[in-house]
Amino acid sequence: MDKIRIRGGRPLRGSIVIGGAKNAALPLMTASLLTDETLTLTNLPDLADIATLTNLLVQHGVGFDVVAGAQGHGGRVVALKAADIVSTTAPYDLVRKMRASVLVLGPLLARCGVAKVSLPGGCAIGTRPVDLHIKGLTQMGARIDLEGGYILASAPEGLRGADIVFPTVSVGATENLLMAATLAKGETVLANAAREPEVTDLARCLVAMGAEIEGIGTDTLRIRGKDRLHGAEHRIVSDRIETGTYLMAAAITGGEIELVHGDLDHLQSVGRTLSAAGIEFTPTERGFRAARTNGLHGVDAMTEPYPGFPTDLQAQMMALMSVADGASMITETIFENRFMHVPELMRMGARVTVHGASALVRGVPRLTGAPVMATDLRASVSLVLAGLAAQGETVVNRVYHLDRGYERLEEKLAACGADIERLKE
Ligand code: UD1
């Protein structure tokens, strides 16, 4: 398995081009199941999770053609065409690799009236159930049984509109039900819906495909179902988590990075928190610049659904705060087990005490390099950030986690002056 070796201590300077958002691309790709016409997606990132979902969609019968490779500052252009759905089963072997595979459930059920999707199971950051997806589809008239580790869903007469109030905000459940509702009979209201930019991006693409959706960008989505949707072309929104990760790389090394295609509007709570910590943001023609010119102060952060501080930047924030002046309280409210990076950061010299859902981070002047290992995507990248700031050598194991969500990470960082390389095995 590949490793990444970093020799830390260099301030990063330069530009990094941000790709299309992984978490927008995944639901957008599953939206192709809603029509027999072609859905063309531009700015598609080249990531392991995208390849996993492509394999799943292809076995459902979706044609996947790369129309143009990544050029200049844009990702790939791909055409997805679900002319004939040859299988409505999403098998365990493919779903277990990535939880987001469950996003085929709503579209398959809405289009074919039947779907059999493996239960995704737990993952390193928590149990992550899919009860809200199932309950919502049941309210829309589906019959759902759980059998042999699979969700067996059927709606022979088709789905019908329903008033659905989510008890907690769920990105995936909002996306699954939003897609299902576009082909249901009558009107569906999704209240307390997720407002993440990735949900908004999906809603916009569905509208381009002929769906009727009101309230896009708010927590109440009103969808009037159609008999059919048609093909469309859609550009995937830029990845706010990749942007946030690299701006923290500038911050933790005391450097300055321009985030090309970065959109600070999608990172307002992060911007506010990091401004208070001493990071300066300047808009540029192509995106914005993040710089740490003076000190770095400890500030508190609590993860919340959008527009709050994203849980997918919590581990990176902790790495940053581990070298700040003073203390920081980091509270995780979305996932129950998302402090897996703490023991690894502590092996690099960070001073962190966890009390339930909160971690008290006392800043130290310097981290020291160490061999480290992480159990999920964002935890892994927090260790890369720590390595960039640490004295000496850090080797991050289990690089496959990084490849799920960061395209050419080591290349992008090296271009800004980082001493970082991939060790192939
Ligand atoms: C998505 C993102 C992930 C991000 C998360 C929260 C994708 C592919 N992944 O994951 O990177 O960290 O949003 O912003 O977009 N829950 C239930 N029942 C359900 C569904 C969710 O209890 O049926 C709980 C989860 O366990 C969690 C919380 O709701 O505690 C939020 O999860 P959710 O927003 O659904 O996350 P995902 O869509 O899986």
CSV table of C-alpha atoms and ligand atoms in Angstrom, one decimal:
chain,number,residue,atom,x,y,z
A,1,MET,CA,0.0,0.0,0.0
A,2,ASP,CA,1.3,3.5,-0.9
A,3,LYS,CA,2.5,5.9,1.8
A,4,ILE,CA,3.1,9.6,1.8
A,5,ARG,CA,6.4,11.0,3.2
A,6,ILE,CA,6.6,14.6,4.3
A,7,ARG,CA,9.5,16.6,5.6
A,8,GLY,CA,7.8,19.5,7.4
A,9,GLY,CA,8.5,23.1,8.3
A,10,ARG,CA,8.3,24.8,4.9
A,11,PRO,CA,5.8,27.7,4.5
A,12,LEU,CA,3.6,26.9,1.5
A,13,ARG,CA,3.3,29.6,-1.2
A,14,GLY,CA,1.6,29.4,-4.6
A,15,SER,CA,-1.7,28.5,-6.2
A,16,ILE,CA,-3.8,25.4,-6.0
A,17,VAL,CA,-6.6,24.6,-8.4
A,18,ILE,CA,-9.7,23.2,-6.6
A,19,GLY,CA,-11.6,20.4,-8.3
A,20,GLY,CA,-15.3,19.6,-8.6
A,21,ALA,CA,-16.8,18.5,-5.3
A,22,LYS,CA,-16.7,14.8,-4.6
A,23,ASN,CA,-19.9,15.0,-2.4
A,24,ALA,CA,-21.8,16.8,-5.2
A,25,ALA,CA,-20.5,14.6,-7.9
A,26,LEU,CA,-21.7,11.4,-6.3
A,27,PRO,CA,-25.4,12.3,-6.0
A,28,LEU,CA,-25.3,14.0,-9.4
A,29,MET,CA,-24.0,10.8,-11.0
A,30,THR,CA,-26.8,8.8,-9.4
A,31,ALA,CA,-29.3,11.3,-10.8
A,32,SER,CA,-28.5,9.9,-14.2
A,33,LEU,CA,-30.7,6.9,-13.2
A,34,LEU,CA,-33.8,9.2,-13.3
A,35,THR,CA,-33.8,9.5,-17.1
A,36,ASP,CA,-33.2,7.5,-20.2
A,37,GLU,CA,-31.5,10.5,-21.8
A,38,THR,CA,-27.9,11.7,-21.4
A,39,LEU,CA,-26.7,13.6,-18.4
A,40,THR,CA,-23.5,15.3,-19.1
A,41,LEU,CA,-21.4,16.4,-16.1
A,42,THR,CA,-18.5,18.7,-16.4
A,43,ASN,CA,-15.7,19.4,-13.8
A,44,LEU,CA,-15.8,15.7,-12.6
A,45,PRO,CA,-12.9,15.0,-10.2
A,46,ASP,CA,-10.8,11.9,-10.7
A,47,LEU,CA,-11.1,10.1,-7.3
A,48,ALA,CA,-11.3,6.6,-6.0
A,49,ASP,CA,-14.9,7.2,-4.7
A,50,ILE,CA,-16.0,8.4,-8.2
A,51,ALA,CA,-14.5,5.2,-9.7
A,52,THR,CA,-16.4,3.1,-7.1
A,53,LEU,CA,-19.7,4.7,-8.0
A,54,THR,CA,-19.0,4.4,-11.7
A,55,ASN,CA,-18.6,0.7,-11.3
A,56,LEU,CA,-21.9,0.5,-9.4
A,57,LEU,CA,-23.8,2.5,-12.0
A,58,VAL,CA,-22.3,0.6,-14.9
A,59,GLN,CA,-23.6,-2.7,-13.5
A,60,HIS,CA,-27.0,-1.1,-13.2
A,61,GLY,CA,-26.7,-0.5,-17.0
A,62,VAL,CA,-25.6,3.1,-17.1
A,63,GLY,CA,-23.3,4.0,-20.0
A,64,PHE,CA,-20.4,6.1,-18.8
A,65,ASP,CA,-18.3,7.9,-21.4
A,66,VAL,CA,-15.4,10.3,-20.8
A,67,VAL,CA,-16.2,13.0,-23.4
A,68,ALA,CA,-13.1,15.0,-22.5
A,69,GLY,CA,-10.2,14.5,-20.1
A,70,ALA,CA,-9.2,17.0,-17.5
A,71,GLN,CA,-8.1,20.2,-19.3
A,72,GLY,CA,-6.5,23.3,-17.9
A,73,HIS,CA,-8.4,24.3,-14.9
A,74,GLY,CA,-11.4,22.0,-15.3
A,75,GLY,CA,-12.1,18.4,-14.4
A,76,ARG,CA,-13.3,15.7,-16.8
A,77,VAL,CA,-16.4,15.9,-18.9
A,78,VAL,CA,-18.5,12.7,-18.8
A,79,ALA,CA,-21.7,11.5,-20.3
A,80,LEU,CA,-24.0,9.2,-18.3
A,81,LYS,CA,-26.8,7.5,-20.1
A,82,ALA,CA,-29.2,5.1,-18.3
A,83,ALA,CA,-31.2,4.2,-21.5
A,84,ASP,CA,-32.0,0.7,-20.1
A,85,ILE,CA,-31.6,-0.2,-16.4
A,86,VAL,CA,-30.5,-3.8,-16.6
A,87,SER,CA,-30.2,-4.5,-12.8
A,88,THR,CA,-32.0,-2.8,-9.9
A,89,THR,CA,-29.7,-4.5,-7.4
A,90,ALA,CA,-26.8,-2.7,-5.7
A,91,PRO,CA,-24.7,-5.6,-4.4
A,92,TYR,CA,-22.9,-5.7,-1.0
A,93,ASP,CA,-19.4,-5.9,-2.6
A,94,LEU,CA,-19.8,-2.5,-4.2
A,95,VAL,CA,-21.9,-0.7,-1.6
A,96,ARG,CA,-19.6,-1.7,1.3
A,97,LYS,CA,-16.7,0.2,-0.3
A,98,MET,CA,-18.6,3.5,-0.1
A,99,ARG,CA,-21.7,4.5,1.9
A,100,ALA,CA,-22.8,7.1,-0.7
A,101,SER,CA,-23.7,4.1,-2.9
A,102,VAL,CA,-27.1,4.1,-1.0
A,103,LEU,CA,-27.9,7.2,-3.1
A,104,VAL,CA,-29.0,4.8,-6.0
A,105,LEU,CA,-32.0,3.7,-3.9
A,106,GLY,CA,-34.3,6.7,-4.4
A,107,PRO,CA,-33.6,7.1,-8.2
A,108,LEU,CA,-33.9,3.3,-8.9
A,109,LEU,CA,-37.2,3.0,-6.9
A,110,ALA,CA,-38.6,6.1,-8.5
A,111,ARG,CA,-37.7,5.1,-12.1
A,112,CYS,CA,-38.2,1.3,-11.9
A,113,GLY,CA,-40.6,0.8,-9.0
A,114,VAL,CA,-38.2,-1.6,-7.4
A,115,ALA,CA,-34.7,-1.6,-5.9
A,116,LYS,CA,-32.6,-3.9,-3.8
A,117,VAL,CA,-29.7,-2.1,-2.2
A,118,SER,CA,-27.2,-3.5,0.3
A,119,LEU,CA,-27.3,-1.8,3.7
A,120,PRO,CA,-24.1,0.2,3.9
A,121,GLY,CA,-23.2,-0.8,7.4
A,122,GLY,CA,-21.1,1.2,9.8
A,123,CYS,CA,-17.9,3.0,9.2
A,124,ALA,CA,-14.9,4.3,11.1
A,125,ILE,CA,-16.6,7.6,12.1
A,126,GLY,CA,-19.8,6.1,13.5
A,127,THR,CA,-22.8,3.8,13.0
A,128,ARG,CA,-24.3,6.1,10.3
A,129,PRO,CA,-27.8,4.5,9.9
A,130,VAL,CA,-30.0,5.0,6.8
A,131,ASP,CA,-33.3,5.0,8.7
A,132,LEU,CA,-34.3,8.5,7.5
A,133,HIS,CA,-33.9,7.4,3.8
A,134,ILE,CA,-36.1,4.4,4.4
A,135,LYS,CA,-38.7,6.2,6.5
A,136,GLY,CA,-39.1,8.9,3.9
A,137,LEU,CA,-39.5,6.5,1.0
A,138,THR,CA,-42.1,4.5,3.1
A,139,GLN,CA,-44.0,7.8,3.5
A,140,MET,CA,-43.9,8.1,-0.2
A,141,GLY,CA,-45.7,4.8,-0.6
A,142,ALA,CA,-42.9,2.4,-0.9
A,143,ARG,CA,-42.9,-1.0,0.7
A,144,ILE,CA,-39.6,-1.6,2.4
A,145,ASP,CA,-38.3,-4.8,4.0
A,146,LEU,CA,-34.8,-5.5,5.3
A,147,GLU,CA,-33.7,-9.0,4.5
A,148,GLY,CA,-30.3,-10.6,4.4
A,149,GLY,CA,-28.5,-7.3,4.8
A,150,TYR,CA,-30.4,-5.7,1.9
A,151,ILE,CA,-33.0,-3.0,1.6
A,152,LEU,CA,-35.8,-4.5,-0.5
A,153,ALA,CA,-37.9,-1.7,-1.8
A,154,SER,CA,-40.9,-1.7,-4.1
A,155,ALA,CA,-43.6,0.7,-5.3
A,156,PRO,CA,-45.5,-1.1,-8.1
A,157,GLU,CA,-47.9,1.8,-8.5
A,158,GLY,CA,-45.1,4.4,-8.3
A,159,LEU,CA,-44.1,6.7,-5.5
A,160,ARG,CA,-46.5,9.5,-4.4
A,161,GLY,CA,-45.8,12.9,-2.9
A,162,ALA,CA,-45.6,13.2,0.9
A,163,ASP,CA,-44.9,15.8,3.6
A,164,ILE,CA,-41.7,14.7,5.2
A,165,VAL,CA,-40.1,16.4,8.2
A,166,PHE,CA,-36.6,15.2,9.0
A,167,PRO,CA,-36.0,14.8,12.7
A,168,THR,CA,-32.3,15.5,12.1
A,169,VAL,CA,-30.6,17.1,9.2
A,170,SER,CA,-29.2,14.5,6.8
A,171,VAL,CA,-27.4,15.3,3.6
A,172,GLY,CA,-27.8,11.8,2.1
A,173,ALA,CA,-31.5,11.4,3.1
A,174,THR,CA,-32.3,14.8,1.6
A,175,GLU,CA,-30.6,13.9,-1.6
A,176,ASN,CA,-32.2,10.4,-1.9
A,177,LEU,CA,-35.7,11.7,-1.3
A,178,LEU,CA,-35.3,14.8,-3.4
A,179,MET,CA,-34.3,12.6,-6.4
A,180,ALA,CA,-37.2,10.2,-5.7
A,181,ALA,CA,-39.7,13.0,-5.4
A,182,THR,CA,-38.9,14.3,-8.9
A,183,LEU,CA,-40.7,11.3,-10.4
A,184,ALA,CA,-43.4,10.8,-7.7
A,185,LYS,CA,-47.1,11.6,-8.3
A,186,GLY,CA,-48.0,14.9,-6.8
A,187,GLU,CA,-46.2,17.2,-4.4
A,188,THR,CA,-43.5,16.3,-1.9
A,189,VAL,CA,-42.3,18.7,0.9
A,190,LEU,CA,-39.0,18.0,2.6
A,191,ALA,CA,-38.8,20.1,5.8
A,192,ASN,CA,-35.7,20.5,7.9
A,193,ALA,CA,-33.8,19.4,4.7
A,194,ALA,CA,-30.0,19.7,4.4
A,195,ARG,CA,-28.9,23.0,2.8
A,196,GLU,CA,-25.3,22.0,2.0
A,197,PRO,CA,-24.1,23.5,-1.3
A,198,GLU,CA,-23.9,19.9,-2.7
A,199,VAL,CA,-27.6,19.5,-2.1
A,200,THR,CA,-28.3,22.8,-3.9
A,201,ASP,CA,-26.0,21.7,-6.8
A,202,LEU,CA,-28.1,18.5,-7.1
A,203,ALA,CA,-31.4,20.4,-7.0
A,204,ARG,CA,-30.1,22.8,-9.7
A,205,CYS,CA,-29.1,19.9,-12.0
A,206,LEU,CA,-32.5,18.2,-11.4
A,207,VAL,CA,-34.2,21.4,-12.5
A,208,ALA,CA,-32.1,21.4,-15.6
A,209,MET,CA,-33.4,17.9,-16.2
A,210,GLY,CA,-37.0,19.1,-16.0
A,211,ALA,CA,-37.8,18.8,-12.3
A,212,GLU,CA,-39.9,21.4,-10.6
A,213,ILE,CA,-38.3,22.3,-7.2
A,214,GLU,CA,-39.0,25.4,-5.0
A,215,GLY,CA,-37.0,26.5,-2.0
A,216,ILE,CA,-33.6,25.5,-3.4
A,217,GLY,CA,-30.9,26.6,-0.9
A,218,THR,CA,-33.4,26.7,2.0
A,219,ASP,CA,-34.4,24.1,4.5
A,220,THR,CA,-37.7,23.4,2.9
A,221,LEU,CA,-37.8,21.9,-0.5
A,222,ARG,CA,-41.1,21.6,-2.4
A,223,ILE,CA,-41.0,19.2,-5.4
A,224,ARG,CA,-43.8,18.7,-7.9
A,225,GLY,CA,-43.3,15.3,-9.4
A,226,LYS,CA,-43.1,14.8,-13.2
A,227,ASP,CA,-43.8,11.8,-15.4
A,228,ARG,CA,-40.3,11.9,-16.8
A,229,LEU,CA,-37.1,13.9,-16.7
A,230,HIS,CA,-34.8,14.6,-19.6
A,231,GLY,CA,-31.1,14.9,-20.3
A,232,ALA,CA,-29.1,18.0,-19.3
A,233,GLU,CA,-25.6,19.3,-19.0
A,234,HIS,CA,-24.3,20.5,-15.5
A,235,ARG,CA,-21.1,21.8,-14.1
A,236,ILE,CA,-20.2,20.4,-10.7
A,237,VAL,CA,-19.7,23.0,-8.0
A,238,SER,CA,-16.1,23.4,-6.6
A,239,ASP,CA,-15.1,21.3,-3.6
A,240,ARG,CA,-15.4,23.5,-0.5
A,241,ILE,CA,-13.8,20.8,1.7
A,242,GLU,CA,-10.8,20.5,-0.6
A,243,THR,CA,-10.6,24.4,-0.5
A,244,GLY,CA,-10.9,24.4,3.3
A,245,THR,CA,-8.2,21.8,3.6
A,246,TYR,CA,-5.7,23.7,1.5
A,247,LEU,CA,-6.4,27.0,3.1
A,248,MET,CA,-5.6,25.3,6.4
A,249,ALA,CA,-2.4,24.1,4.8
A,250,ALA,CA,-1.4,27.7,4.1
A,251,ALA,CA,-2.4,28.6,7.7
A,252,ILE,CA,-0.6,25.7,9.5
A,253,THR,CA,2.7,26.4,7.6
A,254,GLY,CA,2.6,30.2,8.0
A,255,GLY,CA,2.3,30.5,4.2
A,256,GLU,CA,0.0,32.0,1.6
A,257,ILE,CA,-2.0,30.0,-1.0
A,258,GLU,CA,-4.4,31.2,-3.7
A,259,LEU,CA,-7.3,28.8,-4.0
A,260,VAL,CA,-8.2,28.9,-7.7
A,261,HIS,CA,-12.0,28.2,-8.1
A,262,GLY,CA,-12.3,28.3,-4.3
A,263,ASP,CA,-15.6,29.8,-3.2
A,264,LEU,CA,-15.4,31.5,0.2
A,265,ASP,CA,-19.2,32.0,0.1
A,266,HIS,CA,-19.5,28.2,0.7
A,267,LEU,CA,-17.1,28.4,3.7
A,268,GLN,CA,-18.5,31.4,5.6
A,269,SER,CA,-18.3,29.8,9.0
A,270,VAL,CA,-14.8,28.5,8.4
A,271,GLY,CA,-13.8,32.0,7.1
A,272,ARG,CA,-15.2,33.7,10.2
A,273,THR,CA,-13.5,31.2,12.5
A,274,LEU,CA,-10.1,31.3,10.8
A,275,SER,CA,-10.2,35.1,10.5
A,276,ALA,CA,-10.6,35.2,14.3
A,277,ALA,CA,-7.5,32.9,14.5
A,278,GLY,CA,-5.5,35.4,12.5
A,279,ILE,CA,-5.8,34.1,8.9
A,280,GLU,CA,-6.3,36.8,6.2
A,281,PHE,CA,-8.5,36.2,3.2
A,282,THR,CA,-8.3,38.3,0.0
A,283,PRO,CA,-10.5,37.8,-3.1
A,284,THR,CA,-8.6,37.3,-6.4
A,285,GLU,CA,-9.8,37.1,-10.0
A,286,ARG,CA,-9.7,33.3,-9.9
A,287,GLY,CA,-10.9,32.6,-6.4
A,288,PHE,CA,-9.3,33.9,-3.2
A,289,ARG,CA,-6.0,33.9,-1.2
A,290,ALA,CA,-5.5,32.7,2.3
A,291,ALA,CA,-2.5,33.9,4.2
A,292,ARG,CA,-1.1,33.8,7.7
A,293,THR,CA,1.1,36.8,8.1
A,294,ASN,CA,1.1,37.2,11.9
A,295,GLY,CA,0.4,34.8,14.7
A,296,LEU,CA,-2.1,32.0,14.9
A,297,HIS,CA,-4.6,32.1,17.8
A,298,GLY,CA,-6.6,29.4,19.4
A,299,VAL,CA,-10.3,29.7,18.6
A,300,ASP,CA,-13.3,27.4,19.3
A,301,ALA,CA,-15.2,25.5,16.6
A,302,MET,CA,-18.3,23.4,16.7
A,303,THR,CA,-19.5,21.3,13.7
A,304,GLU,CA,-23.0,21.8,12.6
A,305,PRO,CA,-25.1,21.3,9.4
A,306,TYR,CA,-24.5,23.9,6.7
A,307,PRO,CA,-24.1,26.9,7.0
A,308,GLY,CA,-22.3,25.9,10.2
A,309,PHE,CA,-18.7,24.6,10.5
A,310,PRO,CA,-18.4,21.4,8.4
A,311,THR,CA,-17.7,18.1,10.1
A,312,ASP,CA,-15.5,17.3,7.1
A,313,LEU,CA,-13.1,20.0,8.2
A,314,GLN,CA,-13.1,19.3,11.9
A,315,ALA,CA,-9.9,17.1,11.8
A,316,GLN,CA,-8.0,19.6,9.7
A,317,MET,CA,-9.1,22.4,12.1
A,318,MET,CA,-7.8,20.3,15.0
A,319,ALA,CA,-4.4,19.9,13.3
A,320,LEU,CA,-4.3,23.7,12.8
A,321,MET,CA,-5.3,24.5,16.4
A,322,SER,CA,-2.6,22.1,17.8
A,323,VAL,CA,0.0,24.7,16.8
A,324,ALA,CA,-1.9,27.8,17.8
A,325,ASP,CA,-1.2,30.2,20.6
A,326,GLY,CA,-3.6,29.3,23.5
A,327,ALA,CA,-6.4,26.8,23.6
A,328,SER,CA,-9.2,25.8,21.4
A,329,MET,CA,-12.3,23.8,22.1
A,330,ILE,CA,-13.5,21.7,19.1
A,331,THR,CA,-16.9,20.1,19.4
A,332,GLU,CA,-18.3,17.5,17.0
A,333,THR,CA,-22.0,17.3,16.9
A,334,ILE,CA,-22.6,15.4,13.6
A,335,PHE,CA,-20.8,12.1,14.1
A,336,GLU,CA,-20.3,10.3,17.4
A,337,ASN,CA,-16.9,8.9,16.7
A,338,ARG,CA,-15.0,11.4,14.7
A,339,PHE,CA,-11.9,11.9,16.9
A,340,MET,CA,-9.9,9.0,15.4
A,341,HIS,CA,-7.2,11.5,14.5
A,342,VAL,CA,-6.6,12.6,18.1
A,343,PRO,CA,-4.2,9.8,19.2
A,344,GLU,CA,-2.2,10.1,16.0
A,345,LEU,CA,-1.9,13.9,16.4
A,346,MET,CA,-0.8,13.3,20.0
A,347,ARG,CA,1.9,11.0,18.8
A,348,MET,CA,3.2,14.0,16.8
A,349,GLY,CA,3.3,16.1,20.0
A,350,ALA,CA,-0.2,17.7,20.0
A,351,ARG,CA,-1.8,18.3,23.4
A,352,VAL,CA,-5.5,17.2,23.2
A,353,THR,CA,-7.9,16.1,25.8
A,354,VAL,CA,-11.2,14.6,24.7
A,355,HIS,CA,-14.3,15.0,26.9
A,356,GLY,CA,-17.3,13.4,25.2
A,357,ALA,CA,-18.0,15.3,22.0
A,358,SER,CA,-15.5,18.0,22.7
A,359,ALA,CA,-11.7,18.1,22.4
A,360,LEU,CA,-9.7,20.7,24.3
A,361,VAL,CA,-6.6,21.5,22.2
A,362,ARG,CA,-3.7,23.3,23.9
A,363,GLY,CA,-1.4,24.7,21.3
A,364,VAL,CA,2.3,23.7,21.2
A,365,PRO,CA,5.1,25.7,19.5
A,366,ARG,CA,5.9,22.8,17.2
A,367,LEU,CA,4.8,19.3,16.3
A,368,THR,CA,7.4,16.6,15.5
A,369,GLY,CA,7.2,14.1,12.6
A,370,ALA,CA,6.2,10.5,13.2
A,371,PRO,CA,4.8,7.5,11.3
A,372,VAL,CA,1.0,7.8,11.5
A,373,MET,CA,-2.0,6.0,10.3
A,374,ALA,CA,-5.6,7.1,10.0
A,375,THR,CA,-9.0,5.4,9.6
A,376,ASP,CA,-10.9,7.8,7.4
A,377,LEU,CA,-10.5,10.3,4.7
A,378,ARG,CA,-10.5,13.6,6.6
A,379,ALA,CA,-8.5,12.2,9.5
A,380,SER,CA,-5.8,11.2,7.1
A,381,VAL,CA,-5.5,14.6,5.5
A,382,SER,CA,-5.3,16.2,9.0
A,383,LEU,CA,-2.2,14.2,9.5
A,384,VAL,CA,-0.8,15.4,6.2
A,385,LEU,CA,-1.4,19.0,7.5
A,386,ALA,CA,0.3,18.2,10.8
A,387,GLY,CA,3.2,16.7,8.9
A,388,LEU,CA,3.6,19.8,6.8
A,389,ALA,CA,4.0,21.9,9.9
A,390,ALA,CA,6.1,19.3,11.9
A,391,GLN,CA,9.8,19.2,12.5
A,392,GLY,CA,11.3,16.2,10.8
A,393,GLU,CA,9.8,13.4,8.8
A,394,THR,CA,6.2,12.2,8.9
A,395,VAL,CA,5.0,9.1,7.0
A,396,VAL,CA,1.3,8.8,6.5
A,397,ASN,CA,0.1,5.2,6.0
A,398,ARG,CA,-3.1,4.0,4.3
A,399,VAL,CA,-2.9,6.6,1.6
A,400,TYR,CA,-6.0,4.9,-0.1
A,401,HIS,CA,-8.2,7.0,2.3
A,402,LEU,CA,-6.7,10.2,0.8
A,403,ASP,CA,-7.1,8.9,-2.8
A,404,ARG,CA,-10.9,8.6,-2.1
A,405,GLY,CA,-11.3,12.4,-1.8
A,406,TYR,CA,-8.1,14.3,-2.8
A,407,GLU,CA,-7.0,14.4,-6.4
A,408,ARG,CA,-3.2,14.6,-6.8
A,409,LEU,CA,-2.8,15.8,-3.3
A,410,GLU,CA,1.0,15.5,-3.1
A,411,GLU,CA,1.5,17.2,-6.5
A,412,LYS,CA,-0.7,20.2,-5.5
A,413,LEU,CA,1.2,20.6,-2.2
A,414,ALA,CA,4.6,20.1,-3.8
A,415,ALA,CA,3.9,22.8,-6.3
A,416,CYS,CA,3.6,25.2,-3.4
A,417,GLY,CA,6.9,24.2,-2.0
A,418,ALA,CA,6.0,21.3,0.3
A,419,ASP,CA,8.6,18.5,0.6
A,420,ILE,CA,6.2,15.6,0.1
A,421,GLU,CA,6.3,12.4,-1.9
A,422,ARG,CA,4.4,9.3,-2.5
A,423,LEU,CA,6.2,6.1,-1.7
A,424,LYS,CA,4.9,3.3,-3.9
A,425,GLU,CA,4.8,-0.2,-2.6
B,1,UD1,C1,-22.6,13.4,3.9
B,1,UD1,C2,-21.2,13.6,3.3
B,1,UD1,C3,-20.1,13.5,4.4
B,1,UD1,C4,-20.4,14.5,5.5
B,1,UD1,C5,-21.9,14.4,6.0
B,1,UD1,C6,-22.2,15.5,7.0
B,1,UD1,C7,-21.5,12.7,1.1
B,1,UD1,C8,-21.2,11.6,0.1
B,1,UD1,N1,-21.0,12.5,2.3
B,1,UD1,O1,-22.7,12.1,4.5
B,1,UD1,O2,-18.9,13.7,3.9
B,1,UD1,O3,-19.5,14.3,6.6
B,1,UD1,O4,-22.8,14.4,4.9
B,1,UD1,O5,-22.1,16.7,6.5
B,1,UD1,O6,-22.1,13.7,0.8
B,1,UD1,N2,-28.3,9.9,10.1
B,1,UD1,C9,-29.2,9.1,10.7
B,1,UD1,N3,-30.1,8.4,9.9
B,1,UD1,C10,-30.1,8.5,8.5
B,1,UD1,C11,-29.1,9.4,7.9
B,1,UD1,C12,-28.2,10.0,8.8
B,1,UD1,O7,-29.3,9.0,11.9
B,1,UD1,O8,-30.9,7.9,7.9
B,1,UD1,C13,-27.3,10.7,11.0
B,1,UD1,C14,-25.9,10.2,10.7
B,1,UD1,O9,-25.5,9.1,11.5
B,1,UD1,C15,-25.1,11.5,11.2
B,1,UD1,C16,-26.1,12.6,10.8
B,1,UD1,O10,-27.4,12.0,10.6
B,1,UD1,O11,-25.0,11.5,12.6
B,1,UD1,C17,-25.7,13.3,9.5
B,1,UD1,O12,-25.5,12.4,8.5
B,1,UD1,P1,-25.7,12.7,6.9
B,1,UD1,O13,-25.9,14.2,6.7
B,1,UD1,O14,-26.8,11.8,6.4
B,1,UD1,O15,-24.3,12.2,6.3
B,1,UD1,P2,-24.1,11.5,4.9
B,1,UD1,O16,-25.1,12.0,3.9
B,1,UD1,O17,-23.9,10.1,5.1
